[in-house]
Each structure stands twice: as C-alpha cells, then as structure tokens.
Amino acid sequence: MASTHDIIIDTDPGQDDAIAILLALASTELNVLGITAVAGNVPLELTHSNIRKVCELAGSPDIKVYAGADKPMKRTLFTAEYVHGETGLNGAQLPEPTMPLQEQHAVDFIIETILSRPDQSVTLCTLGPLTNIGLALAKAPEIAPRLKNIVIMGGGLFEGGNVTPTAEFNIYVDPDAAKLVFDAGIPIVVMPLDVTHKALTTTARIDAFRSLGTKVGKAVAEWLDFFERFDEEKYGTDGGPLHDPNVIAYLLKPELYAGRHINVVIETQSDLTVGTTVADYWHVTDRAKNAVWITDVDDDAFYQLILERLEVFK
Ligand code: BDR
Ligand code: CA
C-alpha cells in the first residue's frame, strides 16, 4: 500500500503550481488539509483566487483555501508576470471562483493545524516564496518539531539561478523567510532547479495532456503552451521545466527521485547573491546536514504519473 500523507499546500499559482494542485487533488494517498496562498508569481489577491479556480476546475469546491502574506517578511514583493502572465494563469481562461476564501489567516491556519494534529503527521508542501512558513515559525517556533517534514520547490546549485545568476525565484523573493525555514531543524526535501530542469514540457508531453479530451487536460495543455515559451527562449530547449508538481510527485513516488543529504544555508546579506541556496553538495564544510537535495528524476515516469492521475477528472 502506498503511504498516505496529510498535507498543507502553500502556493502562489502560477501554471506549474496549478498542475501541482491538480495532481494532489487527484491523488487519494494525499489528504489535503488546506491550501494557503502567498504572494509570489502574482500578488496575493490573484494567488488565492487562482487556487480556488483550480479547486473548482478539479471539482473540489470544499477544499479550505486561506490567504496569507501579501509581501515578503522584510522586503518589497518581486513578482513574475513576465513568466506567468498578468493573471498568473495565462493560457487557459477559467471562470471566477464562487467557493469561499476562509476568514482565518493562512499563518494561523498553518500553526493551528500543525499543533492540533498528531505529532509529526503533517507535511508542508511549498510551491512559492516561504513567507507564510517563515511567519508561522516566527510566531510559533514550537511547530518545527511537530512537523513530519517540508518538501520545498526552490533553490539551485548546478543550474544556478533563474532570477539572478545564483538565486531561484521562490528563495529570492523572501530569503529571510527561507533562512528561518532552513535553520529550523525540520526535515527538509528540496526540489531545486537542478532537478526541475530535467523535467521538460516537450511537445509530445503537452499533446498527451491535450489528448485527455477533458476540461482539465485542455487547461493543462493551454497553461503549458503559455508557460514554456519563456524558458524555451531562454534555454533553447523543446519545452520548459515543470517545477512545482515535483513536490507532489515526490510524496506519491519517492522512488522516481535521487538526491543527497547535505547542508543548505540561505544567503540574506550579499547584494550580489541574496537568495542563493548555499548547498554544500560536496561536504566541504562540517555544517550539519539539514536537507535532502534532489538532483535527479525519472522524467518519463514523472509525466506518466501526472497524466494517469489527471485521468480521474472527467
Ligand atoms: C518557481 O518560481 C515560480 O515561477 C514557479 O511557480 C516555481 O515555483 C520556479 O523558480
Ligand atoms: Ca510556484
């Protein structure tokens, strides 16, 4: 029997975030306790509305969605409409959501959920800047040992950065929050650009989603057609990286992934390299290991997994 997970998804949709949410909602091994919105790819008003659009597309209007931080802990918000489009979900047109946004703040929901559930039973899946998690840790540090683990899309070592030469977007936007998370002693798994750049949205893979012939398949294909154009131009590849669904796929099939347990420290001081994940992949320091740094994925199996799971949506 596949293991089951109680998860909170913290996210800033984003086309790849949207596909990660669909994958989670399609998977019976995952019990989605709630989805929390953070400002990132686009401002908060759009991210919480985009989450609800995706839940409704998935036929899951009962999922609890919470709005969180509208800006990083200490810095000005940097957004990525240049990648994701003005709405964050450009490519497919979805109706305005009718399901409610919860009144509770995302940070309080995260704290309350972790403290009220059995010890080490909750997994945090973070697909955006780590602001909500950083704020939760600052407000209630006692949540750290209560978490099972946290699976983070963010950072890069061998692939460098995608916002600056060394910094990846999710860490760059709120390095102060990321530092709190990486220093908190929580078991961490990181999906950096090193692995997501090995999972490209090739023409054949997008066509397979379109061939599902469903509303979900059509939306996914249209999102990816839009989303990939930026990275295709930048990297000269057939398709762009599909980042965030790796977080969910890892929980479903960890055997598709390979990585190394290492030390990761977040740079917050240097103007030149702020937001860099200083990843000690070769163990050249004696700093304590705090994260599993994933570098490899069986990319065909990853896309097959998403395709098969999305078939559940009729
Ligand atoms: C990350 O930044 C966003 O653009 C994507 O949604 C992903 O979470 C990749 O750097
Ligand atoms: Ca994201």
XYZ file of C-alpha atoms and ligand atoms in Angstrom, residues 11-14 16-17 41 84 127-129 153 170 244, ligand 2:
15
model
C 1.391 28.190 -3.119
C 1.366 31.207 -5.482
C -0.293 29.969 -8.692
C 1.332 30.063 -11.303
C 3.029 24.906 -12.576
C 1.550 25.432 -9.103
C 4.327 34.908 -9.035
C 3.317 33.556 -15.844
C 5.452 25.864 -4.107
C 6.147 29.578 -3.677
C 8.125 32.027 -1.554
C 10.378 23.763 -4.582
C 10.978 31.276 -4.599
C 6.159 22.598 -8.667
Ca 5.228 28.411 -7.617
